[in-house]
Short mmCIF file of C-alpha atoms in Angstrom, two decimals:
data_model
loop_
_atom_site.label_atom_id
_atom_site.label_comp_id
_atom_site.label_asym_id
_atom_site.label_seq_id
_atom_site.Cartn_x
_atom_site.Cartn_y
_atom_site.Cartn_z
CA UNK A 925 77.10 37.18 137.02
CA UNK A 926 78.43 39.99 135.42
CA UNK A 927 79.40 43.17 137.77
CA UNK A 928 77.05 46.25 136.47
CA UNK A 929 79.53 49.49 135.46
CA UNK A 930 78.59 52.63 136.33
CA UNK A 931 80.02 55.56 135.06
CA UNK A 932 79.19 59.16 135.61
CA UNK A 933 79.81 62.31 132.78
CA UNK A 934 79.90 65.76 133.71
CA UNK A 935 78.16 68.21 131.55
CA UNK A 936 79.02 72.02 131.69
CA UNK A 937 76.28 74.54 131.48
CA UNK A 938 76.87 77.01 129.98
CA UNK A 939 76.47 80.78 132.20
CA UNK A 940 73.61 82.83 132.02
CA UNK A 941 74.30 84.79 128.44
CA UNK A 942 77.24 83.17 127.95
CA UNK A 943 77.31 81.72 124.13
CA UNK A 944 77.21 77.64 124.17
CA UNK A 945 81.10 76.55 123.84
CA UNK A 946 82.27 79.72 123.65
CA UNK A 947 85.68 80.32 125.78
CA UNK A 948 86.70 76.66 126.08
CA UNK A 949 90.19 76.23 126.21
CA UNK A 950 89.92 72.92 124.84
CA UNK A 951 87.40 74.31 121.52
CA UNK A 952 90.59 75.14 118.96
CA UNK A 953 88.61 78.99 119.02
CA UNK A 954 89.77 82.47 120.36
CA UNK A 955 87.58 83.16 123.90
CA UNK A 956 84.71 85.21 123.14
CA UNK A 957 86.31 88.71 123.81
CA UNK A 958 82.72 90.71 123.07
CA UNK A 959 81.99 93.40 120.81
CA UNK A 960 85.18 94.23 117.89
CA UNK A 961 86.73 97.63 118.87
CA UNK A 962 85.64 100.46 116.86
CA UNK A 963 87.90 101.33 113.98
CA UNK A 964 91.37 103.82 114.80
CA UNK A 965 90.64 107.46 114.44
CA UNK A 966 93.08 107.35 111.62
CA UNK A 967 90.86 105.66 109.85
CA UNK A 968 88.28 108.22 109.59
CA UNK A 969 90.53 110.97 109.15
CA UNK A 970 92.12 108.91 106.00
CA UNK A 971 88.53 108.40 104.69
CA UNK A 972 88.46 111.87 105.20
CA UNK A 973 91.54 113.05 103.29
CA UNK A 974 90.38 111.12 100.63
CA UNK A 975 87.43 112.96 99.74
CA UNK A 976 88.92 116.18 100.61
CA UNK A 977 90.97 115.03 97.65
CA UNK A 978 87.98 114.45 95.77
CA UNK A 979 86.51 117.76 96.11
CA UNK A 980 89.56 119.67 95.26
CA UNK A 981 89.79 117.49 91.97
CA UNK A 982 86.65 118.93 91.00
CA UNK A 983 87.03 122.31 91.67
CA UNK A 984 90.58 122.44 89.58
CA UNK A 985 88.69 121.48 86.94
CA UNK A 986 86.19 124.50 87.52
CA UNK A 987 88.97 126.21 88.14
CA UNK A 988 90.17 125.17 84.70
CA UNK A 989 87.07 125.89 83.14
CA UNK A 990 86.60 129.20 84.22
CA UNK A 991 89.87 130.40 83.12
CA UNK A 992 89.69 128.88 80.05
CA UNK A 993 86.24 130.80 79.49
CA UNK A 994 87.06 133.95 80.83
CA UNK A 995 89.95 134.55 78.37
CA UNK A 996 87.55 133.56 75.41
CA UNK A 997 86.47 137.34 75.92
CA UNK A 998 83.56 138.25 73.93
CA UNK A 999 80.53 137.70 76.11
CA UNK A 1000 82.16 137.45 79.51
CA UNK A 1001 80.16 140.39 81.26
CA UNK A 1002 81.56 141.03 84.65
CA UNK A 1003 79.20 142.59 87.41
CA UNK A 1004 79.75 143.68 90.31
CA UNK A 1005 78.75 141.56 93.85
CA UNK A 1006 76.02 142.07 96.54
CA UNK A 1007 77.74 144.02 99.66
CA UNK A 1008 76.58 140.87 102.05
CA UNK A 1009 79.13 138.67 99.51
CA UNK A 1010 81.60 140.54 102.13
CA UNK A 1011 79.94 139.95 105.20
CA UNK A 1012 79.13 136.24 104.28
CA UNK A 1013 82.68 135.83 104.09
CA UNK A 1014 83.25 136.93 107.17
CA UNK A 1015 81.18 135.00 108.77
CA UNK A 1016 82.45 131.82 107.63
CA UNK A 1017 85.91 132.76 108.54
CA UNK A 1018 84.18 133.58 112.28
CA UNK A 1019 82.89 129.80 112.22
CA UNK A 1020 86.51 128.44 111.77
CA UNK A 1021 87.61 130.17 114.76
CA UNK A 1022 85.08 129.14 117.03
CA UNK A 1023 85.15 126.03 115.45
CA UNK A 1024 88.75 125.72 116.60
CA UNK A 1025 87.52 126.91 120.05
CA UNK A 1026 85.20 124.58 120.48
CA UNK A 1027 88.28 122.10 120.33
CA UNK A 1028 90.58 123.40 122.65
CA UNK A 1029 87.79 123.08 124.93
CA UNK A 1030 87.32 119.42 124.15
CA UNK A 1031 90.41 119.01 124.47
CA UNK A 1032 90.88 120.35 127.73
CA UNK A 1033 87.42 118.44 129.12
CA UNK A 1034 85.35 121.88 129.35
CA UNK A 1035 82.64 120.10 128.29
CA UNK A 1036 79.90 122.67 128.17
CA UNK A 1037 82.25 124.81 126.61
CA UNK A 1038 82.57 122.56 124.24
CA UNK A 1039 79.07 122.22 123.59
CA UNK A 1040 78.44 126.03 123.23
CA UNK A 1041 80.94 126.74 121.09
CA UNK A 1042 80.07 123.80 118.75
CA UNK A 1043 76.37 125.02 118.87
CA UNK A 1044 77.57 128.70 117.80
CA UNK A 1045 79.57 127.01 115.16
CA UNK A 1046 76.44 125.97 113.41
CA UNK A 1047 74.93 129.01 113.72
CA UNK A 1048 77.51 130.40 112.15
CA UNK A 1049 77.36 128.25 109.44
CA UNK A 1050 73.82 128.37 108.83
CA UNK A 1051 73.90 132.17 109.05
CA UNK A 1052 76.44 131.91 105.81
CA UNK A 1053 74.21 129.55 103.71
CA UNK A 1054 71.05 132.04 104.31
CA UNK A 1055 73.51 134.91 103.16
CA UNK A 1056 74.62 132.89 100.37
CA UNK A 1057 70.86 132.84 99.74
CA UNK A 1058 70.79 136.34 99.38
CA UNK A 1059 72.96 137.27 97.93
CA UNK A 1060 71.72 134.82 94.74
CA UNK A 1061 68.05 136.48 95.84
CA UNK A 1062 70.13 140.31 95.50
CA UNK A 1063 71.25 139.28 91.54
CA UNK A 1064 68.10 138.27 90.75
CA UNK A 1065 66.77 141.23 91.60
CA UNK A 1066 69.45 142.80 88.68
CA UNK A 1067 68.75 140.28 86.44
CA UNK A 1068 71.86 138.55 86.57
CA UNK A 1069 70.54 134.91 86.26
CA UNK A 1070 72.58 131.52 86.02
CA UNK A 1071 72.02 131.74 82.30
CA UNK A 1072 72.53 136.04 81.57
CA UNK A 1073 76.03 135.05 80.89
CA UNK A 1074 79.25 132.60 80.93
CA UNK A 1075 80.61 134.74 84.10
CA UNK A 1076 77.37 134.40 85.92
CA UNK A 1077 76.49 130.63 85.06
CA UNK A 1078 80.23 130.47 86.82
CA UNK A 1079 78.94 132.50 89.30
CA UNK A 1080 76.36 130.24 89.94
CA UNK A 1081 77.36 127.15 89.81
CA UNK A 1082 81.07 127.62 91.84
CA UNK A 1083 79.21 129.36 94.81
CA UNK A 1084 76.28 126.71 94.18
CA UNK A 1085 78.85 123.65 94.75
CA UNK A 1086 80.87 124.93 97.58
CA UNK A 1087 77.26 126.00 99.30
CA UNK A 1088 76.33 121.78 98.97
CA UNK A 1089 79.29 120.63 100.88
CA UNK A 1090 78.81 123.66 103.18
CA UNK A 1091 75.41 122.20 104.19
CA UNK A 1092 76.58 118.60 104.67
CA UNK A 1093 79.41 119.82 107.10
CA UNK A 1094 76.76 121.88 108.99
CA UNK A 1095 74.82 118.52 108.80
CA UNK A 1096 78.04 117.09 110.96
CA UNK A 1097 78.04 120.37 113.27
CA UNK A 1098 74.44 119.70 114.10
CA UNK A 1099 75.73 115.98 114.91
CA UNK A 1100 78.64 117.09 116.88
CA UNK A 1101 76.13 119.66 119.33
CA UNK A 1102 73.97 116.88 120.04
CA UNK A 1103 77.31 114.88 120.93
CA UNK A 1104 78.61 117.87 122.90
CA UNK A 1105 75.46 118.77 125.00
CA UNK A 1106 75.59 114.89 126.06
CA UNK A 1107 78.79 115.20 127.59
CA UNK A 1108 77.57 118.22 129.69
CA UNK A 1109 75.40 115.92 131.52
CA UNK A 1110 77.43 113.58 134.03
CA UNK A 1111 75.80 110.15 133.25
CA UNK A 1112 76.11 111.02 129.45
CA UNK A 1113 79.76 111.52 129.76
CA UNK A 1114 80.71 108.00 129.39
CA UNK A 1115 84.31 106.63 127.51
CA UNK A 1116 82.42 105.72 124.52
CA UNK A 1117 80.53 109.13 124.05
CA UNK A 1118 83.56 110.76 124.52
CA UNK A 1119 85.80 108.82 121.95
CA UNK A 1120 82.91 109.04 119.05
CA UNK A 1121 83.23 113.19 120.21
CA UNK A 1122 86.96 112.91 119.45
CA UNK A 1123 87.05 111.67 116.18
CA UNK A 1124 83.73 113.69 114.99
CA UNK A 1125 85.79 116.45 116.58
CA UNK A 1126 89.04 115.59 114.60
CA UNK A 1127 86.94 114.63 111.20
CA UNK A 1128 84.20 118.01 111.22
CA UNK A 1129 87.53 120.36 112.00
CA UNK A 1130 89.29 119.23 109.40
CA UNK A 1131 86.69 119.38 106.72
CA UNK A 1132 85.16 122.75 108.03
CA UNK A 1133 88.39 124.29 107.67
CA UNK A 1134 88.72 122.64 103.99
CA UNK A 1135 85.79 124.08 103.14
CA UNK A 1136 86.81 127.90 104.25
CA UNK A 1137 90.28 127.63 102.28
CA UNK A 1138 88.41 126.35 99.51
CA UNK A 1139 85.73 129.79 99.48
CA UNK A 1140 88.68 132.44 100.31
CA UNK A 1141 90.25 130.41 97.08
CA UNK A 1142 86.65 130.91 95.33
CA UNK A 1143 86.36 134.45 96.26
CA UNK A 1144 89.88 135.53 94.58
CA UNK A 1145 89.16 134.11 91.40
CA UNK A 1146 86.02 135.40 91.12
CA UNK A 1147 87.00 138.56 92.33
CA UNK A 1148 90.51 138.83 90.46
CA UNK A 1149 89.33 136.75 86.91
CA UNK A 1150 86.06 138.36 86.60
#
C-alpha cells in the first residue's frame, strides 16, 4: 500500500488596490512607490530660459532690420505717438511691481494677499493690451496704417509681436490667479497645490518681467530711431 502525501501550497492574495505581484521582494523588481515625482522647478525654469532666448533672437532680428531700413532714408516718415502709449508703459511697469509683490506674499504664505496681487497684475496686463489696441485705433484715425510707410510698418510689427507674447503671459497670469484663489480655502491649500503655485510664480514672473524689459527696449528703439 502506497501512503498518500498531502502538500499544502500557500497562495498570496494581493491586497485591495494593489497590483498583483507588486512589491514582492523576490520578483526582481523594485517595490511600487506610486506615481513618479513631478519634474523639478529647475526643469520649468530652464525651459523658460530657452523660450526667452528664442524670443530675444526674434526681436534682435527685428531690431537689426529696423535700424538698417531706417538708415536707408527716403520714404522713412516719423510720426507722433498717441499719448495713451505712455500711459500704457506706466501700466505695464506697474504690473511688474504688483507681480513682485504677489511673489513676496506667496513666500510669506499670505494666500489672500497673494491672490489679490496676482489678480491685480492680470487686470493690469489686460489694461495694457486694451490700451495698445486703442493706440492702433488712434493711428488709423490719423491715416497711419501698416503700409503707410516703413516706419509705421515696423511700429505695428514690433508692438503687435510684443502684444502677442504678452497675451500668452496674461493667460499664464489668469491660471496663476485661479491657483492663488484656491489657496485661500484651507481645504484647497494642499502641498500639491502649493508646489504647483511655486513653479507657476517662478516661471510666470520670469516671463512677465522679461516682457516688461523688452517693452522698454522697444520704446527706446522706436522713439530714439524714429
